[in-house]
Structures are given as C-alpha cells and as structure tokens.
PDB file of C-alpha atoms in Angstrom:
ATOM      1  CA  MET A  29      77.768  -3.418 117.292  1.00 57.00           C
ATOM      2  CA  SER A  30      76.703  -0.218 115.488  1.00 73.00           C
ATOM      3  CA  ASP A  31      77.371   3.133 117.121  1.00 86.00           C
ATOM      4  CA  LEU A  32      74.197   4.694 118.589  1.00 94.00           C
ATOM      5  CA  HIS A  33      73.780   8.479 118.380  1.00 96.00           C
ATOM      6  CA  ASP A  34      71.054  10.781 119.644  1.00 96.00           C
ATOM      7  CA  LEU A  35      71.129  12.675 116.344  1.00 97.00           C
ATOM      8  CA  ILE A  36      72.656  12.061 112.947  1.00 98.00           C
ATOM      9  CA  ILE A  37      72.659  14.799 110.303  1.00 98.00           C
ATOM     10  CA  VAL A  38      73.010  13.621 106.710  1.00 97.00           C
ATOM     11  CA  GLY A  39      74.469  16.432 104.587  1.00 94.00           C
ATOM     12  CA  SER A  40      76.734  19.401 105.264  1.00 92.00           C
ATOM     13  CA  GLY A  41      75.553  22.445 103.351  1.00 93.00           C
ATOM     14  CA  PRO A  42      74.263  25.595 105.085  1.00 96.00           C
ATOM     15  CA  ALA A  43      71.202  23.692 106.368  1.00 97.00           C
ATOM     16  CA  GLY A  44      73.055  20.675 107.744  1.00 97.00           C
ATOM     17  CA  LEU A  45      75.839  22.653 109.391  1.00 97.00           C
ATOM     18  CA  THR A  46      73.436  25.169 110.937  1.00 97.00           C
ATOM     19  CA  ALA A  47      71.498  22.219 112.337  1.00 98.00           C
ATOM     20  CA  ALA A  48      74.794  20.865 113.670  1.00 98.00           C
ATOM     21  CA  ILE A  49      75.632  24.165 115.393  1.00 98.00           C
ATOM     22  CA  TYR A  50      72.281  24.320 117.157  1.00 98.00           C
ATOM     23  CA  ALA A  51      72.254  20.624 118.035  1.00 98.00           C
ATOM     24  CA  ALA A  52      75.789  20.728 119.392  1.00 97.00           C
ATOM     25  CA  ARG A  53      74.967  23.745 121.565  1.00 97.00           C
ATOM     26  CA  ALA A  54      72.004  21.766 122.886  1.00 96.00           C
ATOM     27  CA  SER A  55      74.443  19.013 123.976  1.00 96.00           C
ATOM     28  CA  LEU A  56      73.062  16.466 121.485  1.00 96.00           C
ATOM     29  CA  ASN A  57      76.576  15.619 120.248  1.00 95.00           C
ATOM     30  CA  PRO A  58      75.396  15.353 116.623  1.00 97.00           C
ATOM     31  CA  LEU A  59      77.204  13.227 114.080  1.00 97.00           C
ATOM     32  CA  VAL A  60      77.367  14.875 110.664  1.00 97.00           C
ATOM     33  CA  LEU A  61      77.822  12.621 107.637  1.00 96.00           C
ATOM     34  CA  GLU A  62      79.107  15.371 105.407  1.00 92.00           C
ATOM     35  CA  GLY A  63      79.450  13.397 102.172  1.00 87.00           C
ATOM     36  CA  GLU A  64      82.368  12.712  99.862  1.00 81.00           C
ATOM     37  CA  PRO A  65      83.700  14.488  96.770  1.00 70.00           C
ATOM     38  CA  SER A  66      82.452  12.847  93.574  1.00 63.00           C
ATOM     39  CA  SER A  67      82.795  13.191  89.816  1.00 49.00           C
ATOM     40  CA  THR A  68      79.211  14.489  89.617  1.00 53.00           C
ATOM     41  CA  GLY A  69      80.064  17.611  91.600  1.00 55.00           C
ATOM     42  CA  ASP A  70      78.874  16.417  95.017  1.00 64.00           C
ATOM     43  CA  GLN A  71      81.134  17.410  97.860  1.00 72.00           C
ATOM     44  CA  PRO A  72      81.066  18.302 101.551  1.00 82.00           C
ATOM     45  CA  GLY A  73      79.784  21.829 102.059  1.00 80.00           C
ATOM     46  CA  GLY A  74      77.163  21.737  99.334  1.00 82.00           C
ATOM     47  CA  GLN A  75      76.715  24.020  96.341  1.00 79.00           C
ATOM     48  CA  LEU A  76      78.442  27.009  97.955  1.00 82.00           C
ATOM     49  CA  MET A  77      81.714  25.112  97.610  1.00 80.00           C
ATOM     50  CA  LEU A  78      81.391  25.738  93.859  1.00 69.00           C
ATOM     51  CA  THR A  79      80.811  29.487  94.146  1.00 71.00           C
ATOM     52  CA  THR A  80      83.238  32.374  94.363  1.00 70.00           C
ATOM     53  CA  ASP A  81      81.982  35.647  95.882  1.00 78.00           C
ATOM     54  CA  VAL A  82      78.937  35.440  98.127  1.00 85.00           C
ATOM     55  CA  GLU A  83      77.693  38.986  98.658  1.00 83.00           C
ATOM     56  CA  ASN A  84      74.127  38.449  99.893  1.00 87.00           C
ATOM     57  CA  TYR A  85      74.772  36.435 103.063  1.00 92.00           C
ATOM     58  CA  PRO A  86      74.159  38.694 106.083  1.00 94.00           C
ATOM     59  CA  GLY A  87      77.112  39.650 108.229  1.00 95.00           C
ATOM     60  CA  PHE A  88      79.708  39.983 105.467  1.00 93.00           C
ATOM     61  CA  PRO A  89      79.495  43.547 104.118  1.00 93.00           C
ATOM     62  CA  ASP A  90      82.446  42.978 101.791  1.00 92.00           C
ATOM     63  CA  GLY A  91      81.289  39.536 100.719  1.00 90.00           C
ATOM     64  CA  ILE A  92      82.969  36.191 101.365  1.00 91.00           C
ATOM     65  CA  MET A  93      84.110  33.307  99.218  1.00 88.00           C
ATOM     66  CA  GLY A  94      81.682  30.379  99.201  1.00 87.00           C
ATOM     67  CA  PRO A  95      84.210  27.747 100.386  1.00 89.00           C
ATOM     68  CA  GLU A  96      85.413  30.076 103.159  1.00 94.00           C
ATOM     69  CA  LEU A  97      81.850  30.625 104.369  1.00 94.00           C
ATOM     70  CA  MET A  98      81.208  26.902 104.535  1.00 94.00           C
ATOM     71  CA  MET A  99      84.488  26.279 106.346  1.00 95.00           C
ATOM     72  CA  ASN A 100      83.391  28.865 108.930  1.00 96.00           C
ATOM     73  CA  PHE A 101      80.102  26.989 109.350  1.00 96.00           C
ATOM     74  CA  ARG A 102      81.985  23.719 109.808  1.00 96.00           C
ATOM     75  CA  GLN A 103      84.476  25.086 112.329  1.00 96.00           C
ATOM     76  CA  GLN A 104      81.687  26.686 114.345  1.00 97.00           C
ATOM     77  CA  ALA A 105      79.808  23.380 114.536  1.00 96.00           C
ATOM     78  CA  GLU A 106      82.985  21.540 115.584  1.00 96.00           C
ATOM     79  CA  ARG A 107      83.708  24.161 118.225  1.00 96.00           C
ATOM     80  CA  PHE A 108      80.504  23.204 120.016  1.00 96.00           C
ATOM     81  CA  GLY A 109      81.162  19.483 119.753  1.00 96.00           C
ATOM     82  CA  ALA A 110      79.645  18.301 116.458  1.00 97.00           C
ATOM     83  CA  LYS A 111      81.525  15.324 115.028  1.00 97.00           C
ATOM     84  CA  MET A 112      82.207  15.310 111.289  1.00 96.00           C
ATOM     85  CA  GLU A 113      82.666  12.204 109.170  1.00 94.00           C
ATOM     86  CA  THR A 114      83.691  12.695 105.542  1.00 93.00           C
ATOM     87  CA  VAL A 115      81.590   9.775 104.348  1.00 93.00           C
ATOM     88  CA  LYS A 116      78.441   9.416 102.292  1.00 92.00           C
ATOM     89  CA  ALA A 117      75.383   7.589 103.559  1.00 94.00           C
ATOM     90  CA  SER A 118      74.734   4.699 101.178  1.00 94.00           C
ATOM     91  CA  LYS A 119      71.534   3.308 102.701  1.00 95.00           C
ATOM     92  CA  VAL A 120      69.039   4.073 105.457  1.00 96.00           C
ATOM     93  CA  ASP A 121      66.297   2.074 107.152  1.00 96.00           C
ATOM     94  CA  LEU A 122      63.635   4.326 108.679  1.00 97.00           C
ATOM     95  CA  SER A 123      61.084   1.583 109.308  1.00 96.00           C
ATOM     96  CA  GLN A 124      61.783   1.467 113.048  1.00 94.00           C
ATOM     97  CA  ARG A 125      63.750   3.277 115.735  1.00 94.00           C
ATOM     98  CA  PRO A 126      66.571   3.569 116.247  1.00 95.00           C
ATOM     99  CA  PHE A 127      67.077   4.407 112.585  1.00 97.00           C
ATOM    100  CA  LYS A 128      69.775   2.529 110.708  1.00 96.00           C
ATOM    101  CA  VAL A 129      72.366   4.276 108.534  1.00 96.00           C
ATOM    102  CA  TRP A 130      74.965   2.603 106.329  1.00 96.00           C
ATOM    103  CA  VAL A 131      78.098   4.071 104.795  1.00 94.00           C
ATOM    104  CA  GLY A 132      80.166   2.155 102.275  1.00 90.00           C
ATOM    105  CA  ASP A 133      78.766  -1.184 101.146  1.00 91.00           C
ATOM    106  CA  PRO A 134      74.951  -1.031 101.544  1.00 91.00           C
ATOM    107  CA  GLU A 135      74.698  -4.835 101.359  1.00 90.00           C
ATOM    108  CA  VAL A 136      76.480  -5.366 104.666  1.00 91.00           C
ATOM    109  CA  PRO A 137      73.837  -6.622 107.132  1.00 90.00           C
ATOM    110  CA  GLN A 138      75.002  -4.564 110.074  1.00 91.00           C
ATOM    111  CA  PRO A 139      74.428  -0.780 109.729  1.00 92.00           C
ATOM    112  CA  THR A 140      77.330   1.562 110.396  1.00 93.00           C
ATOM    113  CA  TYR A 141      75.362   3.849 112.715  1.00 96.00           C
ATOM    114  CA  LEU A 142      72.119   3.928 114.673  1.00 96.00           C
ATOM    115  CA  ALA A 143      70.263   7.184 115.299  1.00 97.00           C
ATOM    116  CA  ARG A 144      67.479   8.050 117.702  1.00 97.00           C
ATOM    117  CA  ALA A 145      66.635  11.054 115.482  1.00 97.00           C
ATOM    118  CA  LEU A 146      67.700  11.952 111.969  1.00 98.00           C
ATOM    119  CA  ILE A 147      67.985  15.258 110.089  1.00 98.00           C
ATOM    120  CA  VAL A 148      68.058  15.035 106.297  1.00 98.00           C
ATOM    121  CA  SER A 149      69.914  17.926 104.670  1.00 97.00           C
ATOM    122  CA  THR A 150      71.230  16.317 101.506  1.00 95.00           C
ATOM    123  CA  GLY A 151      70.354  19.333  99.340  1.00 93.00           C
ATOM    124  CA  ALA A 152      69.667  19.493  95.648  1.00 90.00           C
ATOM    125  CA  LYS A 153      71.706  20.005  92.534  1.00 86.00           C
ATOM    126  CA  SER A 154      71.091  22.077  89.442  1.00 85.00           C
ATOM    127  CA  ILE A 155      70.569  20.080  86.275  1.00 88.00           C
ATOM    128  CA  MET A 156      73.450  21.076  84.043  1.00 91.00           C
ATOM    129  CA  LEU A 157      74.068  20.960  80.292  1.00 94.00           C
ATOM    130  CA  GLY A 158      76.833  18.374  80.579  1.00 92.00           C
ATOM    131  CA  LEU A 159      79.316  20.330  78.455  1.00 94.00           C
ATOM    132  CA  PRO A 160      83.099  20.574  78.805  1.00 91.00           C
ATOM    133  CA  ASN A 161      84.203  23.659  80.778  1.00 91.00           C
ATOM    134  CA  GLU A 162      80.774  23.961  82.426  1.00 91.00           C
ATOM    135  CA  ASN A 163      81.717  22.888  85.951  1.00 86.00           C
ATOM    136  CA  ARG A 164      85.147  24.484  85.708  1.00 89.00           C
ATOM    137  CA  LEU A 165      83.651  27.902  84.891  1.00 93.00           C
ATOM    138  CA  ILE A 166      80.946  27.878  87.574  1.00 89.00           C
ATOM    139  CA  GLY A 167      81.546  31.088  89.498  1.00 87.00           C
ATOM    140  CA  HIS A 168      83.578  32.431  86.569  1.00 92.00           C
ATOM    141  CA  GLY A 169      80.760  33.393  84.227  1.00 95.00           C
ATOM    142  CA  VAL A 170      78.608  30.266  84.513  1.00 94.00           C
ATOM    143  CA  SER A 171      75.883  30.282  87.170  1.00 92.00           C
ATOM    144  CA  THR A 172      72.713  28.524  88.215  1.00 89.00           C
ATOM    145  CA  CYS A 173      71.332  31.319  90.421  1.00 88.00           C
ATOM    146  CA  ALA A 174      70.365  34.770  89.152  1.00 88.00           C
ATOM    147  CA  THR A 175      69.516  36.007  92.642  1.00 83.00           C
ATOM    148  CA  CYS A 176      72.990  35.032  93.823  1.00 84.00           C
ATOM    149  CA  ASP A 177      75.077  36.241  90.901  1.00 89.00           C
ATOM    150  CA  GLY A 178      73.088  38.706  88.794  1.00 91.00           C
ATOM    151  CA  PHE A 179      74.716  41.720  90.445  1.00 91.00           C
ATOM    152  CA  PHE A 180      78.110  40.758  88.985  1.00 92.00           C
ATOM    153  CA  PHE A 181      76.860  41.193  85.408  1.00 95.00           C
ATOM    154  CA  ARG A 182      75.891  44.852  85.462  1.00 95.00           C
ATOM    155  CA  ASP A 183      75.810  46.333  81.934  1.00 97.00           C
ATOM    156  CA  GLN A 184      76.940  43.055  80.366  1.00 97.00           C
ATOM    157  CA  GLU A 185      75.367  40.760  77.771  1.00 97.00           C
ATOM    158  CA  ILE A 186      74.366  37.388  79.185  1.00 97.00           C
ATOM    159  CA  ALA A 187      72.403  34.283  78.218  1.00 97.00           C
ATOM    160  CA  VAL A 188      69.858  32.097  79.992  1.00 97.00           C
ATOM    161  CA  VAL A 189      69.196  28.492  78.951  1.00 97.00           C
ATOM    162  CA  GLY A 190      65.687  27.173  79.508  1.00 95.00           C
ATOM    163  CA  GLY A 191      62.056  27.764  78.655  1.00 94.00           C
ATOM    164  CA  GLY A 192      60.085  27.171  81.843  1.00 90.00           C
ATOM    165  CA  ASP A 193      58.949  29.510  84.581  1.00 87.00           C
ATOM    166  CA  SER A 194      62.320  29.344  86.346  1.00 85.00           C
ATOM    167  CA  ALA A 195      64.231  30.365  83.230  1.00 92.00           C
ATOM    168  CA  ILE A 196      61.888  33.249  82.446  1.00 93.00           C
ATOM    169  CA  GLU A 197      61.924  34.412  86.053  1.00 89.00           C
ATOM    170  CA  GLU A 198      65.734  34.321  86.052  1.00 91.00           C
ATOM    171  CA  ALA A 199      65.942  36.201  82.758  1.00 95.00           C
ATOM    172  CA  THR A 200      63.490  38.868  83.889  1.00 94.00           C
ATOM    173  CA  PHE A 201      65.381  39.366  87.143  1.00 93.00           C
ATOM    174  CA  LEU A 202      68.690  39.615  85.281  1.00 96.00           C
ATOM    175  CA  THR A 203      67.432  42.533  83.152  1.00 96.00           C
ATOM    176  CA  LYS A 204      67.820  44.668  86.279  1.00 95.00           C
ATOM    177  CA  PHE A 205      71.573  44.394  85.775  1.00 96.00           C
ATOM    178  CA  ALA A 206      72.452  43.191  82.276  1.00 96.00           C
ATOM    179  CA  SER A 207      72.327  45.284  79.124  1.00 97.00           C
ATOM    180  CA  ARG A 208      70.826  42.361  77.225  1.00 97.00           C
ATOM    181  CA  VAL A 209      69.595  38.873  78.137  1.00 97.00           C
ATOM    182  CA  THR A 210      69.313  36.208  75.444  1.00 97.00           C
ATOM    183  CA  ILE A 211      67.069  33.267  76.253  1.00 97.00           C
ATOM    184  CA  ILE A 212      68.252  30.103  74.497  1.00 97.00           C
ATOM    185  CA  HIS A 213      65.511  27.494  74.172  1.00 97.00           C
ATOM    186  CA  ARG A 214      65.583  24.199  72.322  1.00 95.00           C
ATOM    187  CA  ARG A 215      61.942  24.515  71.235  1.00 95.00           C
ATOM    188  CA  ASN A 216      60.069  27.169  69.269  1.00 94.00           C
ATOM    189  CA  GLU A 217      57.803  28.098  72.145  1.00 93.00           C
ATOM    190  CA  LEU A 218      58.147  28.522  75.880  1.00 93.00           C
ATOM    191  CA  ARG A 219      56.840  26.140  78.518  1.00 89.00           C
ATOM    192  CA  ALA A 220      56.454  28.977  81.020  1.00 89.00           C
ATOM    193  CA  SER A 221      53.084  30.192  82.233  1.00 89.00           C
ATOM    194  CA  LYS A 222      51.267  32.690  80.036  1.00 92.00           C
ATOM    195  CA  ILE A 223      51.824  35.644  82.341  1.00 91.00           C
ATOM    196  CA  MET A 224      55.554  34.930  82.579  1.00 89.00           C
ATOM    197  CA  GLN A 225      55.771  34.727  78.787  1.00 94.00           C
ATOM    198  CA  GLU A 226      53.963  38.019  78.349  1.00 94.00           C
ATOM    199  CA  ARG A 227      56.359  39.755  80.713  1.00 92.00           C
ATOM    200  CA  ALA A 228      59.370  38.366  78.876  1.00 95.00           C
ATOM    201  CA  PHE A 229      58.074  39.258  75.413  1.00 96.00           C
ATOM    202  CA  ALA A 230      57.317  42.799  76.590  1.00 96.00           C
ATOM    203  CA  ASN A 231      60.773  43.316  78.095  1.00 97.00           C
ATOM    204  CA  PRO A 232      62.992  45.237  75.635  1.00 97.00           C
ATOM    205  CA  LYS A 233      66.158  43.790  77.170  1.00 97.00           C
ATOM    206  CA  ILE A 234      65.179  40.162  76.444  1.00 97.00           C
ATOM    207  CA  THR A 235      65.778  38.475  73.098  1.00 97.00           C
ATOM    208  CA  PHE A 236      65.213  34.857  72.097  1.00 97.00           C
ATOM    209  CA  LEU A 237      67.142  32.171  70.256  1.00 97.00           C
ATOM    210  CA  TRP A 238      64.511  29.562  69.343  1.00 97.00           C
ATOM    211  CA  ASP A 239      65.146  25.914  68.414  1.00 97.00           C
ATOM    212  CA  SER A 240      68.669  26.325  69.715  1.00 97.00           C
ATOM    213  CA  GLU A 241      71.049  24.535  72.073  1.00 96.00           C
ATOM    214  CA  VAL A 242      74.422  25.440  73.555  1.00 97.00           C
ATOM    215  CA  ARG A 243      77.092  23.157  72.123  1.00 97.00           C
ATOM    216  CA  GLU A 244      80.249  24.729  73.490  1.00 96.00           C
ATOM    217  CA  ILE A 245      81.184  26.951  76.405  1.00 97.00           C
ATOM    218  CA  LYS A 246      84.294  28.946  75.565  1.00 95.00           C
ATOM    219  CA  GLY A 247      86.840  30.377  77.954  1.00 94.00           C
ATOM    220  CA  GLU A 248      89.906  29.532  80.004  1.00 91.00           C
ATOM    221  CA  ASP A 249      89.751  31.546  83.220  1.00 92.00           C
ATOM    222  CA  ARG A 250      86.351  33.112  82.529  1.00 94.00           C
ATOM    223  CA  LEU A 251      83.424  32.561  80.198  1.00 96.00           C
ATOM    224  CA  GLU A 252      84.226  34.212  76.872  1.00 95.00           C
ATOM    225  CA  GLY A 253      81.289  33.117  74.721  1.00 96.00           C
ATOM    226  CA  LEU A 254      79.058  30.295  73.536  1.00 97.00           C
ATOM    227  CA  VAL A 255      78.686  28.184  70.430  1.00 97.00           C
ATOM    228  CA  VAL A 256      74.984  27.728  69.745  1.00 97.00           C
ATOM    229  CA  GLU A 257      73.441  25.285  67.269  1.00 97.00           C
ATOM    230  CA  ASN A 258      70.036  25.567  65.627  1.00 96.00           C
ATOM    231  CA  ASN A 259      68.595  22.067  66.037  1.00 94.00           C
ATOM    232  CA  LYS A 260      66.522  22.361  62.849  1.00 94.00           C
ATOM    233  CA  THR A 261      69.137  23.678  60.434  1.00 96.00           C
ATOM    234  CA  ASN A 262      72.231  22.379  62.330  1.00 95.00           C
ATOM    235  CA  GLU A 263      73.763  25.791  61.722  1.00 96.00           C
ATOM    236  CA  ARG A 264      76.208  26.903  64.413  1.00 96.00           C
ATOM    237  CA  SER A 265      76.935  30.462  65.495  1.00 96.00           C
ATOM    238  CA  GLU A 266      78.871  32.196  68.236  1.00 96.00           C
ATOM    239  CA  LEU A 267      77.189  34.237  70.910  1.00 96.00           C
ATOM    240  CA  ALA A 268      79.387  36.807  72.634  1.00 95.00           C
ATOM    241  CA  VAL A 269      78.255  36.810  76.261  1.00 97.00           C
ATOM    242  CA  SER A 270      80.115  37.115  79.551  1.00 96.00           C
ATOM    243  CA  GLY A 271      77.516  35.254  81.588  1.00 96.00           C
ATOM    244  CA  LEU A 272      75.557  32.019  81.196  1.00 97.00           C
ATOM    245  CA  PHE A 273      72.726  31.091  83.559  1.00 95.00           C
ATOM    246  CA  VAL A 274      71.579  27.483  83.335  1.00 94.00           C
ATOM    247  CA  ALA A 275      67.910  27.251  84.338  1.00 91.00           C
ATOM    248  CA  ILE A 276      66.695  23.860  83.167  1.00 91.00           C
ATOM    249  CA  GLY A 277      65.691  22.573  86.580  1.00 86.00           C
ATOM    250  CA  HIS A 278      66.900  21.179  89.895  1.00 85.00           C
ATOM    251  CA  ARG A 279      67.044  17.645  91.214  1.00 90.00           C
ATOM    252  CA  PRO A 280      66.816  16.983  94.961  1.00 94.00           C
ATOM    253  CA  ASN A 281      69.222  14.452  96.438  1.00 93.00           C
ATOM    254  CA  THR A 282      66.494  12.167  97.736  1.00 95.00           C
ATOM    255  CA  ASP A 283      67.296   8.798  96.121  1.00 94.00           C
ATOM    256  CA  LEU A 284      68.326   7.489  99.530  1.00 95.00           C
ATOM    257  CA  PHE A 285      64.817   8.031 100.890  1.00 97.00           C
ATOM    258  CA  VAL A 286      62.604   6.766  98.061  1.00 96.00           C
ATOM    259  CA  GLY A 287      59.841   4.583  99.478  1.00 96.00           C
ATOM    260  CA  GLN A 288      60.635   5.669 103.047  1.00 97.00           C
ATOM    261  CA  LEU A 289      59.757   9.368 103.224  1.00 97.00           C
ATOM    262  CA  GLU A 290      56.826  11.143 101.570  1.00 97.00           C
ATOM    263  CA  MET A 291      57.879  13.165  98.526  1.00 97.00           C
ATOM    264  CA  LYS A 292      56.300  15.615  96.139  1.00 96.00           C
ATOM    265  CA  ASP A 293      55.917  14.670  92.484  1.00 94.00           C
ATOM    266  CA  ASN A 294      59.199  16.481  91.754  1.00 92.00           C
ATOM    267  CA  GLY A 295      61.110  14.408  94.323  1.00 94.00           C
ATOM    268  CA  TYR A 296      61.431  17.012  97.075  1.00 96.00           C
ATOM    269  CA  LEU A 297      60.710  15.834 100.612  1.00 98.00           C
ATOM    270  CA  VAL A 298      57.381  16.814 102.164  1.00 98.00           C
ATOM    271  CA  THR A 299      57.599  18.549 105.542  1.00 98.00           C
ATOM    272  CA  ASP A 300      54.813  19.591 107.875  1.00 96.00           C
ATOM    273  CA  ALA A 301      55.410  23.333 107.525  1.00 92.00           C
ATOM    274  CA  PRO A 302      56.223  25.452 109.375  1.00 94.00           C
ATOM    275  CA  SER A 303      57.962  22.578 111.163  1.00 97.00           C
ATOM    276  CA  SER A 304      60.598  20.351 109.597  1.00 98.00           C
ATOM    277  CA  ARG A 305      58.802  17.101 110.433  1.00 98.00           C
ATOM    278  CA  THR A 306      58.693  14.510 107.667  1.00 98.00           C
ATOM    279  CA  SER A 307      56.255  11.637 107.229  1.00 97.00           C
ATOM    280  CA  VAL A 308      58.325   9.494 109.629  1.00 97.00           C
ATOM    281  CA  GLU A 309      58.288  10.460 113.302  1.00 97.00           C
ATOM    282  CA  GLY A 310      61.772  11.379 114.471  1.00 97.00           C
ATOM    283  CA  VAL A 311      63.024  12.264 110.968  1.00 98.00           C
ATOM    284  CA  PHE A 312      63.341  15.934 110.017  1.00 98.00           C
ATOM    285  CA  ALA A 313      64.335  17.628 106.753  1.00 98.00           C
ATOM    286  CA  CYS A 314      65.805  21.032 105.995  1.00 98.00           C
ATOM    287  CA  GLY A 315      67.408  23.027 103.215  1.00 96.00           C
ATOM    288  CA  ASP A 316      67.130  22.483  99.482  1.00 94.00           C
ATOM    289  CA  VAL A 317      66.138  18.820  99.854  1.00 96.00           C
ATOM    290  CA  GLN A 318      62.663  20.062 100.857  1.00 97.00           C
ATOM    291  CA  ASP A 319      62.674  23.618  99.442  1.00 94.00           C
ATOM    292  CA  ASP A 320      61.738  23.822  95.758  1.00 90.00           C
ATOM    293  CA  VAL A 321      60.897  27.541  95.928  1.00 88.00           C
ATOM    294  CA  TYR A 322      63.627  29.720  97.446  1.00 88.00           C
ATOM    295  CA  ARG A 323      66.844  27.651  97.290  1.00 84.00           C
ATOM    296  CA  GLN A 324      69.050  30.250  98.990  1.00 89.00           C
ATOM    297  CA  ALA A 325      71.849  29.713 101.489  1.00 91.00           C
ATOM    298  CA  ILE A 326      70.151  31.956 104.040  1.00 95.00           C
ATOM    299  CA  THR A 327      66.802  30.143 103.830  1.00 95.00           C
ATOM    300  CA  ALA A 328      68.601  26.800 104.037  1.00 96.00           C
ATOM    301  CA  ALA A 329      70.440  27.915 107.170  1.00 97.00           C
ATOM    302  CA  GLY A 330      67.175  29.097 108.721  1.00 97.00           C
ATOM    303  CA  SER A 331      65.504  25.763 108.047  1.00 97.00           C
ATOM    304  CA  GLY A 332      68.530  23.991 109.536  1.00 98.00           C
ATOM    305  CA  CYS A 333      67.903  25.893 112.762  1.00 98.00           C
ATOM    306  CA  THR A 334      64.238  24.840 112.625  1.00 98.00           C
ATOM    307  CA  ALA A 335      65.143  21.179 112.115  1.00 98.00           C
ATOM    308  CA  SER A 336      67.587  21.159 115.013  1.00 98.00           C
ATOM    309  CA  ILE A 337      65.088  22.712 117.425  1.00 98.00           C
ATOM    310  CA  ASP A 338      62.393  20.294 116.230  1.00 98.00           C
ATOM    311  CA  ALA A 339      64.718  17.340 116.725  1.00 98.00           C
ATOM    312  CA  GLU A 340      65.812  18.508 120.176  1.00 97.00           C
ATOM    313  CA  ARG A 341      62.208  18.937 121.340  1.00 97.00           C
ATOM    314  CA  TRP A 342      61.187  15.592 119.865  1.00 97.00           C
ATOM    315  CA  LEU A 343      64.041  13.794 121.609  1.00 97.00           C
ATOM    316  CA  GLU A 344      63.147  15.495 124.871  1.00 95.00           C
ATOM    317  CA  ALA A 345      59.489  14.506 124.581  1.00 94.00           C
ATOM    318  CA  ASN A 346      60.421  10.933 123.734  1.00 89.00           C
ATOM    319  CA  GLU A 347      63.019  10.561 126.485  1.00 63.00           C
ATOM    320  CA  HIS A 348      65.766  10.781 123.908  1.00 54.00           C
ATOM    321  CA  GLY A 349      63.978   8.273 121.705  1.00 45.00           C
ATOM    322  CA  ASN A 350      64.429   5.264 123.969  1.00 50.00           C
ATOM    323  CA  SER A 351      62.540   2.317 122.533  1.00 43.00           C
TER     324      SER A 351
END
C-alpha cells in the first residue's frame, strides 16, 4: 500500500523549501522529495548549491555561502515538521486524485507515494557549454547570473557567451561593474531584439567576438582565461578575462510533467497568476520551473510561499482532498 500524504513537494530549492516551511507550520506535514545528486549537476538544494557568496538575499548583510543558505532553509523546514527524502521522483500520474508519485523504477505498478495535493518546484537549469572545468569553476569566475554575481567583477575584464536578448541584457548590466565586456557569439549577427542590439552597440564598454566559440576554460582555483576559436577560420586565440557569464538559455526541469500539465512553448509550467495553480486542480507550481523572467532565489522563495498558501486553502476547501 502506498503512503498517502496531504501534500508532497517535488524539489528542494528556495521555492520548494519555503513551501515546506509554510506547509509544515500549517500542520500539513509535507513530504519533500528533494532529489538526488547527479552527473548533470542536479542536486538537493537547487542551483544555489553551486554558488559561493550570495550577497543579495535579504537578511544577510555580510553575505552567505549558497550551500549554507540552503541548509538553513532545510533545517528550518525540518524544525516545523517537514519530512525530507533524498530521492528523485521518476514518474507522476496526475490524471486523478490522490495523485501518484513514483521514485526509483517507474515501471513498478504500485506508486511509492500518494498525494492529496502536489507542489512542483523542480526548478530549471542553465544550458552550459559542456566544457571541461566549466562546472568546477562555477562560483570561481564562471557564472550564469549577472544580477547575482556582477558585483564581484568590478573593474575587471569579463566575457559573455550568447547572442539573444538574455545575453545582451546580461552584458549591458555587467558594464555597470566591469571595465570591459566581450560578447562571444558563434554567428556574425545577434539574435537579440533590435533595441537591445542598439544599446549594446552604443555601449563603449562592450566589444564583440563574432563567429567565435569558447573551446577551453582555463584555470585551477579560479578562471584565468579562455581559448576562443573562430569557426570560419579555425584560428584560436586566448582571451584574458577573469569572468565568464554563460547566457545561452535555460531549460526547466519539466520532463516529468509533459502531457500532464500545461506548459509554455519553452517548457515552463503555466500558472494562473498571481496564484500558483496549474492546469490540474490540486497541483501547484513555484520557483524557476514556472518563472522564465526573474529566476532569482528571492522570487523563488516568494512563489514557494504562494504555492504553500494556495495548497493549504485548496485542501481546506476540499476537505483535505478526500475523494
């Protein structure tokens, strides 16, 4: 017989753990399936587990290390009675209530857990270049978030990879701090909107490396430079930068919900804003899995609060989801 829970939270980043704190304080005894470490960079705690100093999260005037912040979230949720399982959901069935959730072998007929309500907080991941040293140097010169890390590169020369609106927006923001920003793009023209291009071309701190791709990220303890190849001439050169911002897109972790929850064209879950309700009654979504605009820890935490309150009220109105 599968265990039945009032509320299961899938994911354990700032959104999922904030939802767990609120749900636990509301005596919902939430079960958090926090995920498992994997070779692709997934791990309990979300993307902040890969960061070093976090200086823009309120309440920490001297900053805090990303893993420490997430451990604080986790301990706070456990203090109020949230139960953590270091497992990854492998399959869900949202076609009827109670919802079915599998961990481990998805082909086993009997689900591992049943849930009267479900909060999806599986997050998103930055699309990376796939180069050696890349993951190892995240937080040590390599970043995927200018808003998070730009401050650390004051008066330094840095590079941004990408050619869309996100890349140009990141590069423009970084000129507030860096002495020079080099945009590395594999084509000879940008994909960004016209107005974003005009701003970049007019910015004296931004330079461009066209038809170029990063082939090597150099550095032991910190980023020391890049090897860049022109994809037309195959000529390689070194670029002396202390920061590299990868801005070639994000991918939401929504594979588990394909065909079951409504999604945008880019794969992010659709919610009935300002609520966290999804297309399935009793299922709520929060954090980067449904946010393709802000993608900040603080906005994720706020949406986790929203999802928990929505779930609590829904369970109350439905007599705790009894079928």
